Tab-separated table of C-alpha atoms and ligand atoms in Angstrom:
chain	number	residue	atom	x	y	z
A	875	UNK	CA	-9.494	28.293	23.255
A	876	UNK	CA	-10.430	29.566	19.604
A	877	UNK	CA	-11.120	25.610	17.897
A	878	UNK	CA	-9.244	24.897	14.584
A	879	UNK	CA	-10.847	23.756	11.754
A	880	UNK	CA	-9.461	20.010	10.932
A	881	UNK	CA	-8.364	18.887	7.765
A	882	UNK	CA	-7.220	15.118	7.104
A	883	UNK	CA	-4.997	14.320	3.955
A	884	UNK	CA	-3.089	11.765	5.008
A	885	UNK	CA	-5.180	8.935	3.845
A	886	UNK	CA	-1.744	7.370	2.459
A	887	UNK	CA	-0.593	6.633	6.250
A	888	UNK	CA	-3.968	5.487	7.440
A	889	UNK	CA	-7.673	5.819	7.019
A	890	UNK	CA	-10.718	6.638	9.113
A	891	UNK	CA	-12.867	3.080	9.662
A	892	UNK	CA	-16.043	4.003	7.825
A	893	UNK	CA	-19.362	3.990	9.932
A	894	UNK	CA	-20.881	1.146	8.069
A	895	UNK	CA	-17.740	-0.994	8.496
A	896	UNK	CA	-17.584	0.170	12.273
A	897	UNK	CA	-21.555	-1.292	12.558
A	898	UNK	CA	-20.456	-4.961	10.887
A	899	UNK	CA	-17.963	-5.461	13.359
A	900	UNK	CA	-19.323	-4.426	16.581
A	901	UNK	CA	-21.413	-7.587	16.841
A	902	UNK	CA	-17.984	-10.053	16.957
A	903	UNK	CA	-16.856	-7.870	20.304
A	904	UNK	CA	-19.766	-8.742	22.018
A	905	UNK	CA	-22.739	-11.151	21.225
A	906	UNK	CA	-20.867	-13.248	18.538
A	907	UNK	CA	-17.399	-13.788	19.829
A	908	UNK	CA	-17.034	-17.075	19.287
A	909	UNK	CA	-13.571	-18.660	18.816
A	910	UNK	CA	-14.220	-19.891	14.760
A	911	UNK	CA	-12.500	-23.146	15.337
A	912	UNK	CA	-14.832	-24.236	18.036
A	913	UNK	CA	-16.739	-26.887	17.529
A	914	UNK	CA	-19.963	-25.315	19.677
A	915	UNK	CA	-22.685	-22.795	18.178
A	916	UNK	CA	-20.535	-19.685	19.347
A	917	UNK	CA	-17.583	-21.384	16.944
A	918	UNK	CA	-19.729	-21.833	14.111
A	919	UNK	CA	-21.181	-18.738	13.937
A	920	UNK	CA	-17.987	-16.945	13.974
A	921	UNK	CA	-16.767	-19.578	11.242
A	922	UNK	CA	-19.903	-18.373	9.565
A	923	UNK	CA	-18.828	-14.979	9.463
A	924	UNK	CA	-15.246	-15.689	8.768
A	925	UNK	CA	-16.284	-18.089	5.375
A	926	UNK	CA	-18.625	-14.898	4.256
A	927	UNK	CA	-15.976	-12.588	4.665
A	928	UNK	CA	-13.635	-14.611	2.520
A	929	UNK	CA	-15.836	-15.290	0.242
A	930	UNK	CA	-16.754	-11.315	-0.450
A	931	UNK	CA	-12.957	-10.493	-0.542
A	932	UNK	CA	-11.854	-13.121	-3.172
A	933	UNK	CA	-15.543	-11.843	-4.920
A	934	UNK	CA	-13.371	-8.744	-5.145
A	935	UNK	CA	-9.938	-9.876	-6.168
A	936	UNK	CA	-12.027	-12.473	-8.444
A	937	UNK	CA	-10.398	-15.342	-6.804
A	938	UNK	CA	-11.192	-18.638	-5.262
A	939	UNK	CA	-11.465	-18.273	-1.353
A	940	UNK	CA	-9.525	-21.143	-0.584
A	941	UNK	CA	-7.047	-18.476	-2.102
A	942	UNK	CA	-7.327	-15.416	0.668
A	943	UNK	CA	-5.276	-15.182	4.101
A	944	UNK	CA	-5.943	-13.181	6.891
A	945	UNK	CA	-2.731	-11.661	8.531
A	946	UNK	CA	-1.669	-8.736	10.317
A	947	UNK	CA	-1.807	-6.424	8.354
A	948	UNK	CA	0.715	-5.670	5.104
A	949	UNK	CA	4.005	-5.719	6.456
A	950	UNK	CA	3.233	-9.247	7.470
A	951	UNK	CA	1.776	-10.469	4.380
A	952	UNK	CA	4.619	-9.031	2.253
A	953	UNK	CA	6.992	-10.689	4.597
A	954	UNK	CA	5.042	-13.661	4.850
A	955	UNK	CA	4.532	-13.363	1.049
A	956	UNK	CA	8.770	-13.111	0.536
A	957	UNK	CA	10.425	-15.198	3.361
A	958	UNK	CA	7.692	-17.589	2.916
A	959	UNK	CA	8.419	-18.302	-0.415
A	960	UNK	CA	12.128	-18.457	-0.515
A	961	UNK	CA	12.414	-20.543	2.922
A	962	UNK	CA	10.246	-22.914	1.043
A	963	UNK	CA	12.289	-23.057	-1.860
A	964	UNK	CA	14.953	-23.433	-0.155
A	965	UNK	CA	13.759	-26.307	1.432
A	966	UNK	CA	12.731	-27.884	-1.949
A	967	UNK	CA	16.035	-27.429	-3.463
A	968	UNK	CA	18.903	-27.720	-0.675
A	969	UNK	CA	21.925	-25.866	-1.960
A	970	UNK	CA	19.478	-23.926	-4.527
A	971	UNK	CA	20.619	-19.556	-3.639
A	972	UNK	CA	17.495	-17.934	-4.933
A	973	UNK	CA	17.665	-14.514	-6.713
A	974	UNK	CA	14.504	-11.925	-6.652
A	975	UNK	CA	14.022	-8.267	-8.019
A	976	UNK	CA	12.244	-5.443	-6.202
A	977	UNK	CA	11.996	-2.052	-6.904
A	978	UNK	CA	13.757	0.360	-5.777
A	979	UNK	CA	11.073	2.291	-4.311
A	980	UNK	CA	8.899	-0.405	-2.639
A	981	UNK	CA	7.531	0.418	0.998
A	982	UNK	CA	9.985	-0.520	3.536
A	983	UNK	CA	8.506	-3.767	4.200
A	984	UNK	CA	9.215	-4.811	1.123
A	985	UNK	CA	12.977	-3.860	0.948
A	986	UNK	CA	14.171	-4.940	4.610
A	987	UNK	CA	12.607	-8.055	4.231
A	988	UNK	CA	14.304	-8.494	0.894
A	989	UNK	CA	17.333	-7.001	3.008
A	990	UNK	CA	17.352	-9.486	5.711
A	991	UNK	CA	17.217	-12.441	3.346
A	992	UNK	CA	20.068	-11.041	1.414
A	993	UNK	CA	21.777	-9.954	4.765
A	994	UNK	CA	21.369	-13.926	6.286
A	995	UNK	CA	23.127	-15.486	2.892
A	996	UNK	CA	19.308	-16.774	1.765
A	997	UNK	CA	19.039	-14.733	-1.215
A	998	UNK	CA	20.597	-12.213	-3.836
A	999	UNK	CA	18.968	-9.184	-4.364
A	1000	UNK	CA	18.380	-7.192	-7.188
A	1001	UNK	CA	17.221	-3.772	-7.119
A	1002	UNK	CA	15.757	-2.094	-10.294
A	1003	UNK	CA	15.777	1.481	-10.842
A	1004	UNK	CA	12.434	3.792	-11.941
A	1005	UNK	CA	12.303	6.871	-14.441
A	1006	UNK	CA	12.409	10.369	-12.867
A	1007	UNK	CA	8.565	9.897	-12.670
A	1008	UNK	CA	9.048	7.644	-10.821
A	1009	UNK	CA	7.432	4.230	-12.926
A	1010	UNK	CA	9.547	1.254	-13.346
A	1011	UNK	CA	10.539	-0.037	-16.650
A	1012	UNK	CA	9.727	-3.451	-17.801
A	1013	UNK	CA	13.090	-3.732	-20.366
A	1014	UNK	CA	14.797	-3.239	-16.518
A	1015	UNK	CA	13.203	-5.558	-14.775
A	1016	UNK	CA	13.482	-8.072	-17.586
A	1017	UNK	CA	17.607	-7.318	-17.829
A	1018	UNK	CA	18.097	-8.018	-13.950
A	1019	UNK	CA	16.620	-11.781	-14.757
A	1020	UNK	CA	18.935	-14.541	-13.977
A	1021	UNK	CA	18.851	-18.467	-13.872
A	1022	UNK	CA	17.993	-18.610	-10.449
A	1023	UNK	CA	15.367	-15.869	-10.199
A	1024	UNK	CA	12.187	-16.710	-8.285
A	1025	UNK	CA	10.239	-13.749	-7.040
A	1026	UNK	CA	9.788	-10.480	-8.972
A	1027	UNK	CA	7.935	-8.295	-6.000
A	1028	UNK	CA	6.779	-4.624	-7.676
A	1029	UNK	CA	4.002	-2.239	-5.587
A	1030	UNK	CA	1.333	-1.670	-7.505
A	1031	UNK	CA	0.412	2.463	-6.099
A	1032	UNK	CA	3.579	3.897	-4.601
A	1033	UNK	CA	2.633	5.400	-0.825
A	1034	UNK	CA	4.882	8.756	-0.803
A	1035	UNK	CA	4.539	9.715	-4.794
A	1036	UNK	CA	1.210	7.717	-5.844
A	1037	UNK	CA	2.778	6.369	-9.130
A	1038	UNK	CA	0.440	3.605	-10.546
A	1039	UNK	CA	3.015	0.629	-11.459
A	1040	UNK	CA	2.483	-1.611	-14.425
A	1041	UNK	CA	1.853	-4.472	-12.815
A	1042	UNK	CA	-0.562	-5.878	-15.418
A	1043	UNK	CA	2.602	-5.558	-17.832
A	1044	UNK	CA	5.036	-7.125	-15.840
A	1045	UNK	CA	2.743	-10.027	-15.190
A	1046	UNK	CA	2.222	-10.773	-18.300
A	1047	UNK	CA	5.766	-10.489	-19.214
A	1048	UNK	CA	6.758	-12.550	-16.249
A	1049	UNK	CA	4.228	-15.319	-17.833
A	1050	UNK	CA	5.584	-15.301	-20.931
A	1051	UNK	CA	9.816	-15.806	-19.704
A	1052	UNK	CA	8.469	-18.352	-17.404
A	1053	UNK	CA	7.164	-20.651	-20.648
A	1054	UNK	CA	10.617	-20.997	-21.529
A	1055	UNK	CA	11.780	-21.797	-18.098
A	1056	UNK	CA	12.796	-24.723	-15.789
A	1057	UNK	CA	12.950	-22.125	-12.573
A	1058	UNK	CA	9.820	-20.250	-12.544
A	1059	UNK	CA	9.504	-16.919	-11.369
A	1060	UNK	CA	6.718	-15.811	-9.091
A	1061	UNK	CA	5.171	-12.536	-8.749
A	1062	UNK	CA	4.111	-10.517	-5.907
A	1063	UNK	CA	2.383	-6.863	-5.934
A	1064	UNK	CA	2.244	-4.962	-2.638
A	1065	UNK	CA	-1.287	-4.104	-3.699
A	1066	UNK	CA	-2.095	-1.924	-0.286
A	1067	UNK	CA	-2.471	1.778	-1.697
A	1068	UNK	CA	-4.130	0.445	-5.026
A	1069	UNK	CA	-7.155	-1.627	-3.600
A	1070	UNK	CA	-9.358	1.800	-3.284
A	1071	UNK	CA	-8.667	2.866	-6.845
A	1072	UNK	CA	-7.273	0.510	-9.623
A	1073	UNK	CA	-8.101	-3.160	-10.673
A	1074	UNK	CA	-7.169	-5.777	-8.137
A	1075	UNK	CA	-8.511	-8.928	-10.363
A	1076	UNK	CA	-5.839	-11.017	-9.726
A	1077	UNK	CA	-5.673	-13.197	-12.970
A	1078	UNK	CA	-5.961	-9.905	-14.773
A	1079	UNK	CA	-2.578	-8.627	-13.600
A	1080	UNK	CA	-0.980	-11.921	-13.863
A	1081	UNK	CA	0.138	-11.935	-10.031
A	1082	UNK	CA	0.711	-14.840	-7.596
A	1083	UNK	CA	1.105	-13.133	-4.704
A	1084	UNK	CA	-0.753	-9.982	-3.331
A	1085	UNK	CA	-0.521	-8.393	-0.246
A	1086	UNK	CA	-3.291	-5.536	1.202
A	1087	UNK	CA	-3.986	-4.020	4.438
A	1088	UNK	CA	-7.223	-2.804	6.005
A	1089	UNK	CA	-6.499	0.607	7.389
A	1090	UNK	CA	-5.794	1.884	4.422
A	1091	UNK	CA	-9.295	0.960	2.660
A	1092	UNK	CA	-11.706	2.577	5.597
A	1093	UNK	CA	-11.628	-0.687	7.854
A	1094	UNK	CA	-9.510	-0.873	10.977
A	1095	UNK	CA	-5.740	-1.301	11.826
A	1096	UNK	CA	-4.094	-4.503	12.738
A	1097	UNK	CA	-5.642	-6.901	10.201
A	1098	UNK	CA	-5.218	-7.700	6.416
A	1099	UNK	CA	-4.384	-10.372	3.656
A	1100	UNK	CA	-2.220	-11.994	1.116
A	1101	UNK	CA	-3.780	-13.683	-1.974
A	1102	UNK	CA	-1.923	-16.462	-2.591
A	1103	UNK	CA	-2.703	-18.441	-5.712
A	1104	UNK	CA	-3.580	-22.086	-5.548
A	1105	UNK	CA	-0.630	-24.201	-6.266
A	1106	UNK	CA	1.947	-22.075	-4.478
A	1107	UNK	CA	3.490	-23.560	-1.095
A	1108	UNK	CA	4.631	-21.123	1.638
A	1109	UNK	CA	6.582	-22.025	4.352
A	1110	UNK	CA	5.293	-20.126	7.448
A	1111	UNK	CA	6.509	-17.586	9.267
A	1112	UNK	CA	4.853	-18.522	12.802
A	1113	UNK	CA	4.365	-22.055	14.075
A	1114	UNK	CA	1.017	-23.439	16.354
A	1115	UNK	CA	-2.426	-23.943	15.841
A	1116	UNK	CA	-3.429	-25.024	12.642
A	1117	UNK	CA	-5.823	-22.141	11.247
A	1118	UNK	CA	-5.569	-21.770	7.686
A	1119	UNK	CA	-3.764	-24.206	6.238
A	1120	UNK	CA	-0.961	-23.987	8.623
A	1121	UNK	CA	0.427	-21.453	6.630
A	1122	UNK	CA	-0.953	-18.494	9.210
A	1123	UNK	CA	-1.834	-20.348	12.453
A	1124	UNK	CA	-3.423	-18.007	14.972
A	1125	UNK	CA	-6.547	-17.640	16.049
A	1126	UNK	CA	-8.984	-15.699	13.869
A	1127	UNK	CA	-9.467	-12.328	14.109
A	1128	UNK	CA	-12.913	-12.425	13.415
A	1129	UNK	CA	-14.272	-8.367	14.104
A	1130	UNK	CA	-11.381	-7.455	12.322
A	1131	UNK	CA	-11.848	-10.280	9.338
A	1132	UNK	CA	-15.676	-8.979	9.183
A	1133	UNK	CA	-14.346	-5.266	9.146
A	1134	UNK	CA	-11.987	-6.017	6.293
A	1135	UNK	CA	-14.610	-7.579	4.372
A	1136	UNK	CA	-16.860	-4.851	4.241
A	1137	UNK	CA	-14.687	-2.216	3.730
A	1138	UNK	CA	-13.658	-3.758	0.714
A	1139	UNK	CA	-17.217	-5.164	0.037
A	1140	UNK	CA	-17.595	-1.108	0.151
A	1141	UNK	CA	-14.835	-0.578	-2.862
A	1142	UNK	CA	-16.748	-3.079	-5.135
A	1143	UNK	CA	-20.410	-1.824	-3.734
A	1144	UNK	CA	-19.494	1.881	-4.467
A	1145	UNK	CA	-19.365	3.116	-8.012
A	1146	UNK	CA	-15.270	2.883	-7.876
A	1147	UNK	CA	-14.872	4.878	-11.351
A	1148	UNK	CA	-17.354	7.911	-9.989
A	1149	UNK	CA	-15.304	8.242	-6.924
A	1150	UNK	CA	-11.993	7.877	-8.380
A	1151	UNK	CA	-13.424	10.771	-10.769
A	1152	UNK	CA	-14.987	12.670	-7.954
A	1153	UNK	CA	-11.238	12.586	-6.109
A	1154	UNK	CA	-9.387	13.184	-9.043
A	1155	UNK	CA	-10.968	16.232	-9.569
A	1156	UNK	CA	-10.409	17.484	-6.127
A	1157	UNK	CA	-6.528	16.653	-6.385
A	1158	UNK	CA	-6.443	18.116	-9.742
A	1159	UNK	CA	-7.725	21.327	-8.302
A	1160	UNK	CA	-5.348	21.035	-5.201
A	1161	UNK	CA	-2.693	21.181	-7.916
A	1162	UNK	CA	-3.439	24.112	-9.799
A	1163	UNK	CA	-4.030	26.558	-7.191
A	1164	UNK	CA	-1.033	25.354	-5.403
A	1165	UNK	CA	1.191	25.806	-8.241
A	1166	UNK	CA	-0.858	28.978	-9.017
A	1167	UNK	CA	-0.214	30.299	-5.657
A	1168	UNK	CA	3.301	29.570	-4.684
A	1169	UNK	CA	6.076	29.989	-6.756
A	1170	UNK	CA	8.961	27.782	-6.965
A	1171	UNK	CA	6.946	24.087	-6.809
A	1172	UNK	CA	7.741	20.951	-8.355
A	1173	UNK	CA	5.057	18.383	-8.410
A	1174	UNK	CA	7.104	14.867	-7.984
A	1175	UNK	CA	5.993	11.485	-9.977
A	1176	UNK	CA	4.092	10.859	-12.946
A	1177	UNK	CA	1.097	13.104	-14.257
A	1178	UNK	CA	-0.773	10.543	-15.619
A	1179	UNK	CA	0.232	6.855	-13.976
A	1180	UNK	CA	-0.952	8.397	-10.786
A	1181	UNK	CA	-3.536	7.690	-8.122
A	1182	UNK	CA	-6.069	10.030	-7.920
A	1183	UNK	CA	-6.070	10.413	-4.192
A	1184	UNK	CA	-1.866	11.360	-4.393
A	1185	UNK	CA	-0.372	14.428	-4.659
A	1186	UNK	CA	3.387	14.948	-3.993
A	1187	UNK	CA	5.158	18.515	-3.987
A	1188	UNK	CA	8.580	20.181	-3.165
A	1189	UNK	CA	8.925	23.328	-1.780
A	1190	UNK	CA	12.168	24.914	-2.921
A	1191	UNK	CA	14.096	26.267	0.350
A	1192	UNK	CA	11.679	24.907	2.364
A	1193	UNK	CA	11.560	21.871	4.734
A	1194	UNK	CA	8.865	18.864	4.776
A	1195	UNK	CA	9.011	18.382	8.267
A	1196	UNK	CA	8.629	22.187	9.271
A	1197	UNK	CA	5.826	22.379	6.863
A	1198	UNK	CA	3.812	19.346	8.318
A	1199	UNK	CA	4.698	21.122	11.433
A	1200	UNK	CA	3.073	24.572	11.033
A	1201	UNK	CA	0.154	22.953	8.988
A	1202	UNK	CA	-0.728	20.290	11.977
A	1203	UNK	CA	-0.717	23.634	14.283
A	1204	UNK	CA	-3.449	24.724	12.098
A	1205	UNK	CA	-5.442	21.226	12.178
A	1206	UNK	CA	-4.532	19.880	9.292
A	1207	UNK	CA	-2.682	16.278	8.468
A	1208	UNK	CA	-0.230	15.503	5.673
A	1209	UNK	CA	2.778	14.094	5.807
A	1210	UNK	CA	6.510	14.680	4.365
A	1211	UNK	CA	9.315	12.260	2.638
A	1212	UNK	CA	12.076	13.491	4.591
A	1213	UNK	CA	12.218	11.325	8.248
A	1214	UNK	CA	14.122	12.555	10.928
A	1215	UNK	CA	16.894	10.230	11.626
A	1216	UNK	CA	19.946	11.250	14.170
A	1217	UNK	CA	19.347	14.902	14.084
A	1218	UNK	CA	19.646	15.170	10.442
A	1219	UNK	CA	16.897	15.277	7.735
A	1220	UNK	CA	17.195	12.575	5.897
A	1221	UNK	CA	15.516	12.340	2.087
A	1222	UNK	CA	13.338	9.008	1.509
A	1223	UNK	CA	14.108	6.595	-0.558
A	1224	UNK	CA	11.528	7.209	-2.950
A	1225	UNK	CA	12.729	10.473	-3.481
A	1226	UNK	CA	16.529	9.232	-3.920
A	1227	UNK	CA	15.466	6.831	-6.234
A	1228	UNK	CA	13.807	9.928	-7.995
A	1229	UNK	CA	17.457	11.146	-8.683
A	1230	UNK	CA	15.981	14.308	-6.818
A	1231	UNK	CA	18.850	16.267	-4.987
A	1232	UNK	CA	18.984	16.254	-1.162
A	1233	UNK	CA	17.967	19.787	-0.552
A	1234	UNK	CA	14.953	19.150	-2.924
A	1235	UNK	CA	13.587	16.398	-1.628
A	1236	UNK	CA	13.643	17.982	1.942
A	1237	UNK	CA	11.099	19.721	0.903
A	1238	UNK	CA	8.793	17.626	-0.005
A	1239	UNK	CA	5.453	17.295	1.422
A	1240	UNK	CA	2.095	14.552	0.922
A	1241	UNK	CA	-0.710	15.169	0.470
A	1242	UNK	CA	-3.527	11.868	0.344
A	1243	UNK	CA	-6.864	12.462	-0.505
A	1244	UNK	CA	-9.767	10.359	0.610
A	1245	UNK	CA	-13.341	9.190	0.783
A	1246	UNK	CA	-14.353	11.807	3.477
A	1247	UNK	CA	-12.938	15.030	1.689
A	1248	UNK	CA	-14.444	18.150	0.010
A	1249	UNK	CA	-13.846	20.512	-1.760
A	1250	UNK	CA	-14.088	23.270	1.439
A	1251	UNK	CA	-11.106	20.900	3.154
A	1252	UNK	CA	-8.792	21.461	-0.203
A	1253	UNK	CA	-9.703	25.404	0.038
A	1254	UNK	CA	-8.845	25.695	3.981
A	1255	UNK	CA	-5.246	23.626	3.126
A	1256	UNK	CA	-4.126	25.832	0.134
A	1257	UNK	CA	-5.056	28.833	1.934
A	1258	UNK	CA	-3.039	27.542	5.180
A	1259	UNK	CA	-0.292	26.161	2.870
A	1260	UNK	CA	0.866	29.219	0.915
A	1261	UNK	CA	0.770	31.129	4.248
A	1262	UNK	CA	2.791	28.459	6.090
A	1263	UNK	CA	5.259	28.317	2.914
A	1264	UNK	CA	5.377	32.365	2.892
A	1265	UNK	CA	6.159	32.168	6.445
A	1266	UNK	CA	8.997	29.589	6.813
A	1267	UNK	CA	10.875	31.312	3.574
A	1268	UNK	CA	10.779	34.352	5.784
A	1269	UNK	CA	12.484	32.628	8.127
A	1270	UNK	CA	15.123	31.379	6.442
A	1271	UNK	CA	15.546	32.441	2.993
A	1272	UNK	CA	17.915	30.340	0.999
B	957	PLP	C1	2.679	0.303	0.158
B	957	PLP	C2	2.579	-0.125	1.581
B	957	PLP	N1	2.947	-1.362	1.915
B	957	PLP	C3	2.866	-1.802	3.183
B	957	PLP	C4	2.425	-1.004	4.200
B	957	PLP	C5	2.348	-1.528	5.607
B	957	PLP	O1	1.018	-1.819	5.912
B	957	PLP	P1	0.515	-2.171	7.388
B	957	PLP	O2	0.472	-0.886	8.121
B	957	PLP	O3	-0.829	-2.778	7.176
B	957	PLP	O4	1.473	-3.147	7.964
B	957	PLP	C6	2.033	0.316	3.896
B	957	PLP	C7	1.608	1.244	4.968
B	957	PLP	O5	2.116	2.328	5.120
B	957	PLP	C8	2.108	0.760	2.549
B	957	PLP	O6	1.750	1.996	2.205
């Protein structure tokens, strides 16, 4: 069998765990795999390792640890982050009917948890639109404010077109309507595609709620966190033990809590503004040849508010899924917008919200740079891409 040369750009959907993170964690599996609420040495050691890691992630998110909880991963903390909050209004006030704002092109985690509330009678839902670029607008988000708003929830990096929100803005906007409030409105970011590239100090971007994820940073799958600041009450999602202030009972995933830490220990460790350069440049590259090479490209999202890793195109007359298709035959990974659903192609969301039409955003196709990448991988994909674009036009020329 001739072997294929492999090419990874789908850092967006998940990550490789990074060797050094890999090493931290392999201890907790077998010598130190204490449970960290015993009261014995095995317990405290794991405690041990479970306070350190805390303490190195809210060093990153400048925070107080007493602040950080471990979870899932970041479909759980956004819904823990969103149900938890309104249940426990709820509670507060009987007869209260919270409103809350999202985005229209938050991850789907995001928007059917906001769904179920909304579809269960627990609260209205607002959804505010974003430019063709793709960025939301403050004067928007401001307009859809009512009396009984409590939770403004905006991503900070969009997964599928990379656009860097302005979260720092909104907080600070937020901050100011809620001095001349008696219902104040909290804010959550969905901060999991940002925590590799742009500022996650939490008082700096005015948020009280932030959810991240560890797969997506270079640690492993099936673990990550909410910030949560100090002051605001949750009402949990699970009920049992009593790990972490009830609010996430469970018992600690400790490898994965220690593999979390250092990947983002790694982030903060690295020089973060010589990658994001070295990345940049890379994508930037990707971008010219590609709209060099093949004619009838549109590059979707912003040019500027964009995360360096992202890149986001549409083919005319030529479909996502077919592309990611061909490509994967030739060992390399991206991704497309359009999901198969029912037979029929179906355009994302983010795309919609784009105001792209259908049979544009079919084409559309994802491309997520990472830590691991060189320049050779972006040579091999454009060369494989404008033959695999070639190729399917052939096939069915529109
Ligand atoms: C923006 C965003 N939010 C949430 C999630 C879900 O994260 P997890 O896989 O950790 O549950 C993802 C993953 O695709 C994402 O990109």
């Amino acid at each position: 069998m001739v072997s294929v040369k492999k090419v990874y750009l789908d850092n967006a959907a998940t990550t490789p765990v990074d060797s050094r993170v890999l090493k931290a964690m392999l201890p907790y599996f077998e010598n130190n795999f204490g449970n960290a609420s015993s009261l014995h040495q095995f317990g405290l050691d794991a405690r041990v390792a479970v306070d350190r890691a805390q303490k190195k992630i809210a060093d990153f998110f400048a925070c107080s640890k007493a602040e950080i909880y471990f979870t899932s991963g970041a479909t759980e903390s956004n819904n823990l982050a969103i149900w938890g909050l309104i249940q426990r209004l709820r509670l507060d006030q009987p007869g209260f009917q919270p409103h809350l704002i999202v985005s229209s092109i938050e991850h789907d985690a995001v928007l059917e948890s906001v769904r179920a509330l909304a579809a269960r009678g627990l609260a209205e839902v607002s959804y505010v639109p974003v430019t063709a670029r793709g960025v939301v607008k403050v004067e928007k988000l401001v307009a859809a404010v009512k009396a009984n708003t409590v939770l403004v929830s905006v991503m900070y990096v969009n997964n599928e077109i990379g656009t860097i929100q302005p979260i720092e803005k909104i907080g600070a906007t937020i901050a100011k309507l809620n001095r001349k409030r008696p219902q104040k409105i909290y804010f959550h970011t969905d901060a999991t595609q940002a925590l590799n590239y742009c500022d996650c100090r939490v008082s700096h971007l005015g948020v009280d709620l932030l959810s991240f994820s560890g797969h997506k940073i270079y640690g492993p799958k099936g673990i990550g966190g909410l910030y949560l600041k100090s002051g605001v009450v949750l009402e949990p999602l699970f009920f049992g033990g009593h790990q972490q202030n009830n609010i996430r009972p469970g018992t600690y995933n400790v490898s994965g809590i220690v593999g979390l830490a250092t990947a983002i220990d790694l982030i903060g460790a690295s020089n973060r503004q010589r990658e994001n350069q070295r990345i940049e440049k890379l994508r930037d590259r990707l971008i010219a040849t590609v709209q060099r090479e093949i004619s009838g490209v549109v590059l979707n999202g912003d040019l500027v508010k964009r995360s360096p890793n992202n890149a986001n195109f549409v083919f005319r007359g030529v479909e996502g899924e077919s592309l990611v298709l061909l490509l994967s035959e030739r060992g390399i990974a991206v991704s497309t917008g359009s999901a198969c659903s029912s037979g029929s192609l179906e355009p994302s969301h983010v795309l919609a919200a784009l105001g792209l039409a259908p049979e544009l955003a079919h084409g559309s196709l994802r491309v997520s740079l990472g830590r691991f990448n060189r320049q050779t991988d972006i040579d091999y994909f454009v060369t494989e891409l404008t033959r695999a674009v070639k190729r399917l036009r052939k096939m069915s020329p529109l």
